[in-house]
Tab-separated table of C-alpha atoms in Angstrom:
chain	number	residue	atom	x	y	z
A	3	MET	CA	-58.472	39.371	-150.752
A	4	ALA	CA	-57.381	36.619	-148.602
A	5	THR	CA	-59.701	37.583	-144.944
A	6	SER	CA	-57.799	38.013	-142.116
A	7	ALA	CA	-60.176	35.913	-140.027
A	8	MET	CA	-59.295	32.514	-142.333
A	9	ARG	CA	-55.633	33.885	-142.739
A	10	LYS	CA	-55.912	33.643	-138.489
A	11	MET	CA	-57.500	30.512	-138.291
A	12	ARG	CA	-54.876	28.830	-140.478
A	13	ARG	CA	-51.955	29.562	-138.709
A	14	LYS	CA	-52.931	29.205	-135.066
A	15	GLY	CA	-52.402	25.853	-134.972
A	16	LEU	CA	-49.004	26.102	-136.603
A	17	ALA	CA	-47.958	29.180	-134.360
A	18	SER	CA	-48.782	27.072	-131.124
A	19	MET	CA	-46.826	23.961	-132.141
A	20	ALA	CA	-43.617	26.446	-133.013
A	21	VAL	CA	-43.260	28.795	-129.449
A	22	GLN	CA	-39.753	28.541	-128.832
A	23	THR	CA	-38.053	30.358	-125.160
A	24	VAL	CA	-35.820	33.067	-126.808
A	25	SER	CA	-34.699	36.516	-125.992
A	26	THR	CA	-35.381	38.735	-129.325
A	27	ALA	CA	-33.120	41.497	-129.152
A	28	SER	CA	-33.483	44.993	-130.524
A	29	THR	CA	-29.954	45.877	-130.322
A	30	VAL	CA	-28.757	42.822	-132.480
A	31	ASP	CA	-27.092	43.983	-135.955
A	32	LEU	CA	-28.833	43.032	-138.886
A	33	GLY	CA	-27.895	46.178	-141.004
A	34	PRO	CA	-31.221	48.647	-141.990
A	35	ALA	CA	-33.499	45.470	-140.310
A	36	SER	CA	-35.205	47.264	-137.797
A	37	GLY	CA	-37.852	44.789	-136.431
A	38	LEU	CA	-40.437	42.152	-137.388
A	39	SER	CA	-43.889	43.603	-138.745
A	40	CYS	CA	-47.119	41.448	-138.596
A	41	ARG	CA	-48.499	41.160	-142.376
A	42	GLU	CA	-52.150	41.085	-140.741
A	43	CYS	CA	-52.455	43.340	-137.787
A	44	GLY	CA	-49.144	45.341	-138.294
A	45	GLU	CA	-48.090	44.722	-134.805
A	46	VAL	CA	-43.829	45.457	-134.757
A	47	PHE	CA	-41.627	42.965	-132.746
A	48	PRO	CA	-38.319	43.718	-131.744
A	49	LEU	CA	-35.523	41.493	-134.061
A	50	GLY	CA	-35.571	37.595	-132.847
A	51	PRO	CA	-35.938	33.745	-134.139
A	52	ILE	CA	-39.681	33.933	-134.278
A	53	PHE	CA	-42.072	33.878	-137.227
A	54	ALA	CA	-45.521	34.128	-135.927
A	55	CYS	CA	-47.569	37.492	-134.654
A	56	GLU	CA	-48.435	36.999	-130.699
A	57	LEU	CA	-51.403	39.164	-131.398
A	58	CYS	CA	-53.282	37.367	-134.318
A	59	PHE	CA	-50.892	34.927	-135.357
A	60	GLY	CA	-50.185	35.841	-138.957
A	61	PRO	CA	-46.497	35.867	-140.511
A	62	LEU	CA	-44.313	38.055	-139.567
A	63	GLU	CA	-41.401	39.609	-141.795
A	64	VAL	CA	-38.337	42.004	-141.712
A	65	ALA	CA	-39.318	45.984	-141.556
A	66	TYR	CA	-36.804	48.328	-142.293
A	67	ASP	CA	-35.424	51.636	-141.998
A	68	LEU	CA	-34.078	52.199	-146.068
A	69	PRO	CA	-31.633	54.092	-147.097
A	70	LEU	CA	-34.101	56.927	-148.822
A	71	GLY	CA	-32.439	59.662	-150.362
A	72	ASP	CA	-30.315	60.476	-153.456
A	73	PRO	CA	-30.925	56.851	-155.839
A	74	GLU	CA	-27.739	57.884	-158.097
A	75	SER	CA	-25.859	57.476	-155.156
A	76	LEU	CA	-26.968	54.123	-154.056
A	77	ARG	CA	-27.317	53.125	-157.563
A	78	LYS	CA	-23.814	53.565	-157.646
A	79	ARG	CA	-22.573	51.734	-154.432
A	80	ILE	CA	-24.524	48.880	-155.323
A	81	GLU	CA	-22.791	48.465	-158.785
A	82	ALA	CA	-19.702	48.967	-157.413
A	83	GLY	CA	-20.407	46.115	-154.747
A	84	PRO	CA	-19.418	42.459	-155.150
A	85	ALA	CA	-21.217	40.034	-157.846
A	86	ASN	CA	-23.148	38.216	-155.428
A	87	ILE	CA	-26.339	39.146	-152.899
A	88	TRP	CA	-24.040	40.992	-150.849
A	89	ARG	CA	-23.678	44.058	-153.159
A	90	TYR	CA	-27.529	44.526	-151.833
A	91	ALA	CA	-26.291	44.738	-148.071
A	92	PRO	CA	-27.992	48.210	-147.391
A	93	LEU	CA	-31.488	46.266	-148.351
A	94	LEU	CA	-31.299	43.474	-146.543
A	95	PRO	CA	-31.371	42.191	-142.798
A	96	VAL	CA	-27.605	41.144	-142.494
A	97	PRO	CA	-24.535	42.943	-141.034
A	98	ALA	CA	-22.413	45.099	-143.397
A	99	ASP	CA	-19.358	43.254	-142.747
A	100	VAL	CA	-21.495	40.244	-144.147
A	101	ALA	CA	-19.180	39.909	-147.165
A	102	GLU	CA	-16.156	39.145	-144.993
A	103	LYS	CA	-17.870	36.312	-143.123
A	104	PRO	CA	-17.841	32.671	-144.261
A	105	ASN	CA	-20.585	32.093	-146.428
A	106	LEU	CA	-21.033	30.641	-150.150
A	107	ASN	CA	-21.846	34.457	-151.704
A	108	PRO	CA	-24.785	33.139	-153.747
A	109	GLY	CA	-26.162	35.133	-156.426
A	110	TRP	CA	-25.591	37.678	-159.720
A	111	THR	CA	-26.574	34.501	-161.517
A	112	LYS	CA	-27.211	35.409	-165.409
A	113	LEU	CA	-30.238	36.927	-166.960
A	114	VAL	CA	-30.456	34.997	-170.455
A	115	GLN	CA	-32.048	36.925	-173.352
A	116	ALA	CA	-33.846	33.874	-174.596
A	117	ASP	CA	-34.590	35.108	-178.376
A	118	ASN	CA	-34.519	31.293	-179.326
A	119	LEU	CA	-37.547	30.362	-177.102
A	120	ALA	CA	-39.247	33.299	-177.862
A	121	ARG	CA	-39.217	32.402	-181.707
A	122	GLU	CA	-40.840	28.989	-180.698
A	123	LEU	CA	-43.425	30.776	-178.057
A	124	GLY	CA	-44.440	33.415	-180.142
A	125	VAL	CA	-42.479	36.214	-178.284
A	126	GLU	CA	-40.668	39.492	-180.255
A	127	PRO	CA	-36.955	39.127	-179.817
A	128	GLY	CA	-35.417	40.570	-177.501
A	129	LYS	CA	-38.843	40.641	-175.099
A	130	LEU	CA	-38.150	37.240	-173.490
A	131	PHE	CA	-35.335	36.396	-170.589
A	132	VAL	CA	-34.779	33.229	-168.243
A	133	LYS	CA	-33.274	34.302	-165.148
A	134	ASP	CA	-31.555	31.061	-164.559
A	135	ASP	CA	-30.432	30.599	-160.766
A	136	SER	CA	-28.973	27.269	-161.531
A	137	GLY	CA	-25.535	28.969	-161.393
A	138	ASN	CA	-25.631	29.254	-157.474
A	139	PRO	CA	-23.227	27.181	-155.441
A	140	THR	CA	-25.265	24.212	-154.926
A	141	HIS	CA	-27.217	24.824	-158.045
A	142	SER	CA	-30.876	26.398	-156.992
A	143	PHE	CA	-32.146	29.917	-155.843
A	144	LYS	CA	-32.147	28.275	-151.973
A	145	ASP	CA	-28.735	29.451	-151.721
A	146	ARG	CA	-29.836	32.832	-151.699
A	147	VAL	CA	-32.333	32.052	-148.824
A	148	VAL	CA	-29.959	30.182	-146.667
A	149	ALA	CA	-27.409	32.555	-146.742
A	150	GLN	CA	-30.047	35.500	-145.426
A	151	ALA	CA	-31.237	33.230	-142.262
A	152	LEU	CA	-27.150	32.076	-142.057
A	153	GLU	CA	-26.588	35.610	-141.167
A	154	ALA	CA	-29.811	35.365	-138.320
A	155	ALA	CA	-28.585	32.308	-137.088
A	156	ARG	CA	-24.903	34.176	-136.299
A	157	ALA	CA	-26.827	36.878	-134.551
A	158	PHE	CA	-28.942	34.861	-132.717
A	159	GLY	CA	-26.357	32.429	-131.195
A	160	PHE	CA	-27.206	29.854	-132.780
A	161	THR	CA	-25.503	26.406	-133.362
A	162	THR	CA	-27.207	24.168	-135.611
A	163	LEU	CA	-28.848	24.860	-138.901
A	164	SER	CA	-31.716	23.094	-139.904
A	165	CYS	CA	-34.540	22.683	-142.600
A	166	SER	CA	-37.906	21.136	-143.477
A	167	SER	CA	-37.119	20.438	-147.359
A	168	THR	CA	-38.652	18.859	-150.553
A	169	GLY	CA	-34.811	18.858	-151.420
A	170	ASN	CA	-32.646	22.061	-152.831
A	171	LEU	CA	-33.166	23.361	-149.342
A	172	ALA	CA	-31.509	20.620	-147.608
A	173	GLY	CA	-28.469	20.483	-149.702
A	174	ALA	CA	-28.194	24.657	-149.324
A	175	VAL	CA	-28.253	23.795	-145.389
A	176	GLY	CA	-25.892	21.373	-145.782
A	177	ALA	CA	-23.471	23.864	-147.792
A	178	ALA	CA	-23.961	26.925	-146.076
A	179	ALA	CA	-23.449	25.264	-142.949
A	180	ALA	CA	-20.066	23.268	-143.943
A	181	ARG	CA	-18.710	26.528	-145.188
A	182	ALA	CA	-19.632	28.848	-141.785
A	183	GLY	CA	-18.965	25.957	-139.478
A	184	PHE	CA	-22.275	24.966	-137.967
A	185	ARG	CA	-23.793	21.558	-137.519
A	186	SER	CA	-26.406	21.033	-139.750
A	187	CYS	CA	-29.593	18.658	-139.050
A	188	VAL	CA	-31.881	18.592	-142.129
A	189	PHE	CA	-35.047	16.925	-142.600
A	190	ILE	CA	-36.942	15.287	-146.258
A	191	PRO	CA	-39.841	13.595	-147.182
A	192	HIS	CA	-38.412	9.892	-147.794
A	193	ASP	CA	-38.972	9.522	-151.821
A	194	LEU	CA	-37.096	12.465	-152.886
A	195	GLU	CA	-35.026	12.121	-156.201
A	196	GLN	CA	-32.202	10.556	-155.818
A	197	GLY	CA	-29.747	13.309	-156.857
A	198	LYS	CA	-31.011	15.695	-154.458
A	199	VAL	CA	-30.361	12.783	-151.294
A	200	VAL	CA	-27.407	12.436	-152.417
A	201	MET	CA	-26.629	16.422	-152.884
A	202	ALA	CA	-27.545	17.077	-149.192
A	203	ALA	CA	-25.902	14.300	-147.662
A	204	VAL	CA	-22.708	14.977	-149.128
A	205	TYR	CA	-21.800	18.082	-146.964
A	206	GLY	CA	-21.223	15.549	-143.885
A	207	GLY	CA	-24.649	17.127	-141.700
A	208	ASP	CA	-27.252	14.633	-140.811
A	209	LEU	CA	-30.300	14.001	-143.357
A	210	VAL	CA	-32.886	12.662	-141.816
A	211	GLY	CA	-36.284	11.049	-144.289
A	212	ILE	CA	-39.290	11.604	-142.607
A	213	GLU	CA	-42.424	9.029	-143.550
A	214	GLY	CA	-44.849	11.541	-145.916
A	215	ASN	CA	-45.063	14.298	-147.669
A	216	TYR	CA	-43.499	17.907	-147.051
A	217	ASP	CA	-46.059	18.953	-145.114
A	218	ASP	CA	-45.936	16.152	-142.688
A	219	VAL	CA	-42.121	17.292	-142.609
A	220	ASN	CA	-43.163	20.504	-141.785
A	221	ARG	CA	-44.879	20.073	-138.958
A	222	PHE	CA	-42.676	17.603	-137.466
A	223	CYS	CA	-39.998	20.254	-137.729
A	224	SER	CA	-42.472	22.824	-136.025
A	225	GLU	CA	-43.292	20.565	-133.006
A	226	LEU	CA	-39.230	20.240	-132.750
A	227	ILE	CA	-39.129	24.101	-132.302
A	228	GLY	CA	-41.125	23.933	-129.300
A	229	ASP	CA	-39.360	20.743	-127.624
A	230	PRO	CA	-35.834	20.990	-125.617
A	231	LEU	CA	-34.420	18.787	-128.279
A	232	GLY	CA	-34.443	21.956	-130.374
A	233	GLU	CA	-32.553	24.134	-128.221
A	234	GLY	CA	-29.926	26.154	-129.941
A	235	TRP	CA	-31.420	25.078	-133.558
A	236	GLY	CA	-32.147	27.363	-136.147
A	237	PHE	CA	-34.562	26.426	-138.707
A	238	VAL	CA	-34.151	28.544	-142.123
A	239	ASN	CA	-37.618	28.241	-143.130
A	240	VAL	CA	-39.459	27.898	-139.871
A	241	ASN	CA	-38.048	30.224	-136.647
A	242	LEU	CA	-35.985	32.013	-139.247
A	243	ARG	CA	-38.520	32.374	-141.653
A	244	PRO	CA	-38.791	36.223	-142.188
A	245	TYR	CA	-35.093	36.450	-142.423
A	246	TYR	CA	-35.014	33.311	-144.791
A	247	GLY	CA	-37.462	35.046	-147.058
A	248	GLU	CA	-35.836	37.733	-147.761
A	249	GLY	CA	-33.039	36.554	-149.819
A	250	SER	CA	-35.512	35.934	-152.783
A	251	LYS	CA	-35.807	39.986	-152.887
A	252	THR	CA	-32.345	39.678	-154.153
A	253	LEU	CA	-33.816	37.929	-157.458
A	254	ALA	CA	-35.993	41.033	-157.966
A	255	TYR	CA	-33.094	43.140	-157.063
A	256	GLU	CA	-31.234	41.569	-159.928
A	257	ILE	CA	-33.476	41.096	-162.262
A	258	CYS	CA	-34.259	44.733	-162.394
A	259	GLU	CA	-30.425	45.550	-162.611
A	260	GLN	CA	-29.448	43.231	-165.289
A	261	LEU	CA	-32.169	44.891	-167.252
A	262	GLY	CA	-30.757	48.270	-166.990
A	263	TRP	CA	-32.594	49.677	-163.766
A	264	ARG	CA	-35.924	49.039	-165.196
A	265	LEU	CA	-39.418	46.784	-164.023
A	266	PRO	CA	-40.009	43.955	-166.276
A	267	ASP	CA	-43.614	44.334	-167.515
A	268	GLN	CA	-44.284	40.610	-166.987
A	269	ILE	CA	-42.665	37.827	-164.334
A	270	VAL	CA	-43.730	34.026	-164.004
A	271	ILE	CA	-42.699	32.537	-161.098
A	272	PRO	CA	-42.784	29.076	-159.553
A	273	ILE	CA	-45.165	28.674	-156.811
A	274	ALA	CA	-44.247	25.818	-153.922
A	275	SER	CA	-44.883	28.116	-150.423
A	276	GLY	CA	-45.537	30.688	-152.624
A	277	SER	CA	-43.098	32.691	-150.377
A	278	GLN	CA	-40.427	33.311	-152.940
A	279	LEU	CA	-43.386	35.093	-155.397
A	280	THR	CA	-44.691	37.361	-152.413
A	281	LYS	CA	-40.875	38.530	-151.807
A	282	ILE	CA	-40.036	39.217	-155.328
A	283	ASP	CA	-42.918	41.518	-155.392
A	284	LYS	CA	-41.941	42.847	-152.002
A	285	GLY	CA	-38.475	44.095	-153.559
A	286	LEU	CA	-39.567	45.356	-156.901
A	287	GLN	CA	-41.874	47.447	-154.519
A	288	GLU	CA	-38.845	48.484	-152.563
A	289	LEU	CA	-36.945	49.315	-155.886
A	290	VAL	CA	-39.901	52.053	-156.959
A	291	LYS	CA	-39.655	53.669	-153.251
A	292	LEU	CA	-35.981	53.443	-153.256
A	293	GLY	CA	-36.307	55.329	-156.675
A	294	LEU	CA	-34.186	52.925	-158.265
A	295	VAL	CA	-36.514	52.441	-160.762
A	296	GLU	CA	-39.356	53.976	-162.795
A	297	ASP	CA	-42.774	53.234	-160.975
A	298	ARG	CA	-44.833	51.500	-163.996
A	299	PRO	CA	-47.497	48.632	-163.761
A	300	TYR	CA	-46.161	44.995	-164.101
A	301	LYS	CA	-47.784	41.458	-163.959
A	302	ILE	CA	-46.836	38.596	-161.853
A	303	PHE	CA	-48.087	35.424	-162.871
A	304	GLY	CA	-47.883	32.247	-160.986
A	305	ALA	CA	-47.052	28.677	-162.205
A	306	GLN	CA	-47.774	25.505	-160.202
A	307	ALA	CA	-47.569	21.659	-161.271
A	308	GLU	CA	-51.263	20.475	-161.839
A	309	GLY	CA	-50.335	17.439	-159.310
A	310	CYS	CA	-50.165	20.213	-156.715
A	311	SER	CA	-51.868	23.149	-157.482
A	312	PRO	CA	-53.908	24.508	-154.903
A	313	VAL	CA	-52.972	28.451	-154.823
A	314	SER	CA	-53.716	27.720	-158.869
A	315	ALA	CA	-57.218	26.230	-158.059
A	316	ALA	CA	-58.085	28.974	-155.673
A	317	PHE	CA	-57.157	31.457	-158.375
A	318	LYS	CA	-59.139	29.905	-160.974
A	319	ALA	CA	-62.455	29.146	-158.754
A	320	GLY	CA	-62.084	32.837	-157.401
A	321	HIS	CA	-61.527	32.146	-153.964
A	322	ASP	CA	-59.373	33.859	-151.344
A	323	VAL	CA	-58.587	30.613	-149.758
A	324	VAL	CA	-56.572	28.166	-150.915
A	325	ARG	CA	-57.595	24.623	-149.652
A	326	PRO	CA	-54.902	22.008	-149.368
A	327	GLN	CA	-54.074	19.176	-151.441
A	328	LYS	CA	-52.009	16.266	-151.515
A	329	PRO	CA	-49.090	16.518	-153.701
A	330	ASP	CA	-48.850	14.172	-156.915
A	331	THR	CA	-46.462	15.489	-159.340
A	332	ILE	CA	-42.872	14.779	-160.467
A	333	ALA	CA	-42.232	18.087	-159.565
A	334	LYS	CA	-41.355	17.608	-156.292
A	335	SER	CA	-39.808	21.056	-155.346
A	336	LEU	CA	-42.862	22.253	-155.866
A	337	ALA	CA	-44.631	20.002	-153.934
A	338	ILE	CA	-46.045	21.702	-151.017
A	339	GLY	CA	-49.979	20.989	-150.914
A	340	ASN	CA	-50.583	23.588	-147.943
A	341	PRO	CA	-48.412	26.750	-149.036
A	342	ALA	CA	-47.958	28.951	-146.388
A	343	ASP	CA	-48.344	32.257	-148.428
A	344	GLY	CA	-50.632	30.987	-150.988
A	345	PRO	CA	-53.255	33.717	-150.188
A	346	TYR	CA	-50.987	36.270	-150.313
A	347	VAL	CA	-49.753	34.891	-154.051
A	348	LEU	CA	-53.518	35.290	-154.513
A	349	ASP	CA	-53.445	38.916	-153.628
A	350	ILE	CA	-50.183	39.602	-155.684
A	351	ALA	CA	-51.519	38.047	-158.941
A	352	ARG	CA	-54.561	39.722	-158.618
A	353	ARG	CA	-53.278	43.230	-157.496
A	354	THR	CA	-51.025	43.502	-160.627
A	355	GLY	CA	-52.922	41.553	-163.083
A	356	GLY	CA	-51.133	38.728	-163.168
A	357	ALA	CA	-52.879	34.985	-163.078
A	358	VAL	CA	-51.730	31.611	-161.374
A	359	GLU	CA	-51.790	28.719	-163.735
A	360	ASP	CA	-50.851	24.958	-163.753
A	361	VAL	CA	-49.289	22.579	-166.221
A	362	ASN	CA	-49.570	18.666	-166.090
A	363	ASP	CA	-46.047	16.007	-165.974
A	364	GLU	CA	-46.320	15.808	-169.360
A	365	GLN	CA	-46.136	19.397	-170.206
A	366	VAL	CA	-43.121	20.278	-167.745
A	367	VAL	CA	-41.125	17.162	-169.389
A	368	ASP	CA	-41.682	19.044	-172.450
A	369	ALA	CA	-40.786	22.255	-171.449
A	370	ILE	CA	-37.958	21.241	-170.116
A	371	LYS	CA	-37.065	20.185	-172.595
A	372	LEU	CA	-38.126	23.042	-175.065
A	373	LEU	CA	-35.806	25.209	-172.921
A	374	ALA	CA	-32.736	22.942	-173.448
A	375	GLN	CA	-33.138	22.669	-176.874
A	376	THR	CA	-33.719	26.521	-177.711
A	377	GLU	CA	-31.170	28.202	-174.930
A	378	GLY	CA	-28.938	25.072	-173.880
A	379	ILE	CA	-30.432	25.403	-170.141
A	380	PHE	CA	-31.198	22.128	-168.387
A	381	ALA	CA	-33.505	22.912	-165.859
A	382	GLU	CA	-35.442	21.396	-162.842
A	383	THR	CA	-38.761	20.205	-162.963
A	384	ALA	CA	-39.727	23.752	-161.257
A	385	GLY	CA	-37.831	25.388	-164.466
A	386	GLY	CA	-40.142	23.097	-166.719
A	387	VAL	CA	-43.292	24.411	-164.600
A	388	THR	CA	-42.251	27.784	-165.116
A	389	VAL	CA	-41.591	27.704	-168.930
A	390	GLY	CA	-44.484	25.352	-169.667
A	391	VAL	CA	-46.777	27.795	-167.507
A	392	THR	CA	-45.409	30.701	-169.941
A	393	LYS	CA	-46.393	28.733	-172.955
A	394	LYS	CA	-50.323	28.297	-171.705
A	395	LEU	CA	-50.270	32.019	-170.468
A	396	ILE	CA	-49.247	33.192	-173.990
A	397	GLU	CA	-51.654	30.899	-175.809
A	398	ALA	CA	-54.555	31.911	-173.595
A	399	GLY	CA	-53.651	35.529	-174.319
A	400	LEU	CA	-52.401	36.179	-170.908
A	401	ILE	CA	-49.230	37.053	-171.599
A	402	ASP	CA	-48.428	39.943	-173.911
A	403	PRO	CA	-46.054	38.874	-176.464
A	404	SER	CA	-44.913	42.354	-177.433
A	405	LEU	CA	-43.585	43.196	-173.483
A	406	THR	CA	-40.540	42.400	-171.750
A	407	THR	CA	-40.837	38.671	-169.640
A	408	VAL	CA	-38.923	37.220	-167.358
A	409	VAL	CA	-39.028	33.264	-166.524
A	410	LEU	CA	-37.764	32.080	-163.300
A	411	ASN	CA	-35.399	28.697	-163.669
A	412	THR	CA	-34.869	28.012	-159.983
A	413	GLY	CA	-32.493	25.082	-160.137
A	414	ASP	CA	-30.413	22.458	-162.349
A	415	GLY	CA	-32.093	19.875	-164.247
A	416	LEU	CA	-29.232	17.350	-162.965
A	417	LYS	CA	-31.263	17.118	-159.559
A	418	THR	CA	-33.913	15.912	-161.486
A	419	LEU	CA	-32.590	13.473	-163.952
A	420	ASP	CA	-35.343	10.875	-163.709
A	421	ALA	CA	-38.064	13.373	-165.502
A	422	VAL	CA	-36.307	12.981	-168.604
A	423	ALA	CA	-34.180	10.347	-168.741
A	424	ASP	CA	-37.148	7.845	-170.622
A	425	THR	CA	-37.027	10.291	-173.206
A	426	SER	CA	-33.535	11.789	-173.475
A	427	GLN	CA	-31.160	8.881	-174.670
A	428	ALA	CA	-28.204	8.252	-177.210
A	429	THR	CA	-29.623	8.556	-180.919
A	430	ALA	CA	-27.865	5.479	-182.006
A	431	THR	CA	-25.239	2.718	-180.500
A	432	ILE	CA	-23.145	2.022	-183.847
A	433	ARG	CA	-19.658	0.070	-184.702
A	434	PRO	CA	-16.500	2.466	-185.058
A	435	SER	CA	-16.857	2.311	-188.337
A	436	LEU	CA	-17.794	5.252	-191.102
A	437	ASP	CA	-20.123	2.866	-192.560
A	438	ALA	CA	-22.008	2.518	-189.754
A	439	PHE	CA	-22.454	5.655	-188.849
A	440	ARG	CA	-23.619	6.489	-192.683
A	441	ASP	CA	-26.191	3.249	-192.186
A	442	ALA	CA	-27.415	4.878	-189.024
A	443	GLY	CA	-28.690	8.213	-191.306
A	444	LEU	CA	-26.970	10.503	-189.237
A	445	ALA	CA	-24.448	11.752	-192.071
A	446	HIS	CA	-26.511	14.703	-192.930
């Protein structure tokens, strides 16, 4: 397990930069959320726009008064809800009337039974599924987490929605802010894929490129929060991070509901900051606690790109501390060299009997094309990472091909066209005649 001392040292500097004068509110309406609890020392704070413990600088997460009681009644209530994440409102930090507010209503994306891909990977028929989150409003899972952060921003009276982003989050914040009537100002590394830049800018908010990588962007945002310039700003993945992260739990809820209210045996999740993986695990544990699914073992596997694989490196070396890396990979949405939740990812992978693995850029491209050519799902590079890692783990005997396995695709391949453009071109260019078609050797 990662030591509290090392975690505390790692977060102390970040927390000191992000001190913001706010009035926390124990009476704010965020549904079943009862407060913020420190992951390290357990100290509880009132609900507010804070993300680090004042005592030990550990990360804060939302604590709940969950609706314990009759699981069948709760299950029916959920099933009768809207076909988006708000069907799970009783388990999320949102007011009861959240579905009536202007938002993008993300979620309830497809869980695809991937028998063609299973055949290619040597998995038994009916055992492999792809949770395809490219079907969200801005075509990535980030719409889930931003929807949660937006409700917190409303509750705390913020007027500007902001973030540090590797691309997908910038677009999700811009879209959500436009829909909800907020101003948005988002910050990205200067060298992102052009498709993601355009998608973030089209919503009309301010888009600011920062010279440097994502970690440089994140540090800048932390400084801005502590400056008067940041007054009234809700940074979804900084001062609203505890609420933002809860959106990833809805992936766990949906997967289990779509599997017939049962836990998957194995799940492969991409790692950027690591928050998604930790919150999916939290969601699975909550479903067990509520009696909505049967309690049985499951394994969680983390997936990284070789060019930015600090968590994978730590896992393989048996370390508890994640050493930062300088990112160098085509999987830019995962290119966070100093992942905030890295130590917790290690804890979960080891606790569940899973693993953390990585693949190189060539394997990422091959996996994108494999998923597209077997299941008709065009994944962005992060999806190529999870499919590539799944293949690698099956070949290594770490994923059991006879058990139910869910692989996450968190974004649309249209956002990362450059990754496959060179190897995905027209088969032939011919004159408009049957003879030319016949001569091209395509008439078979």
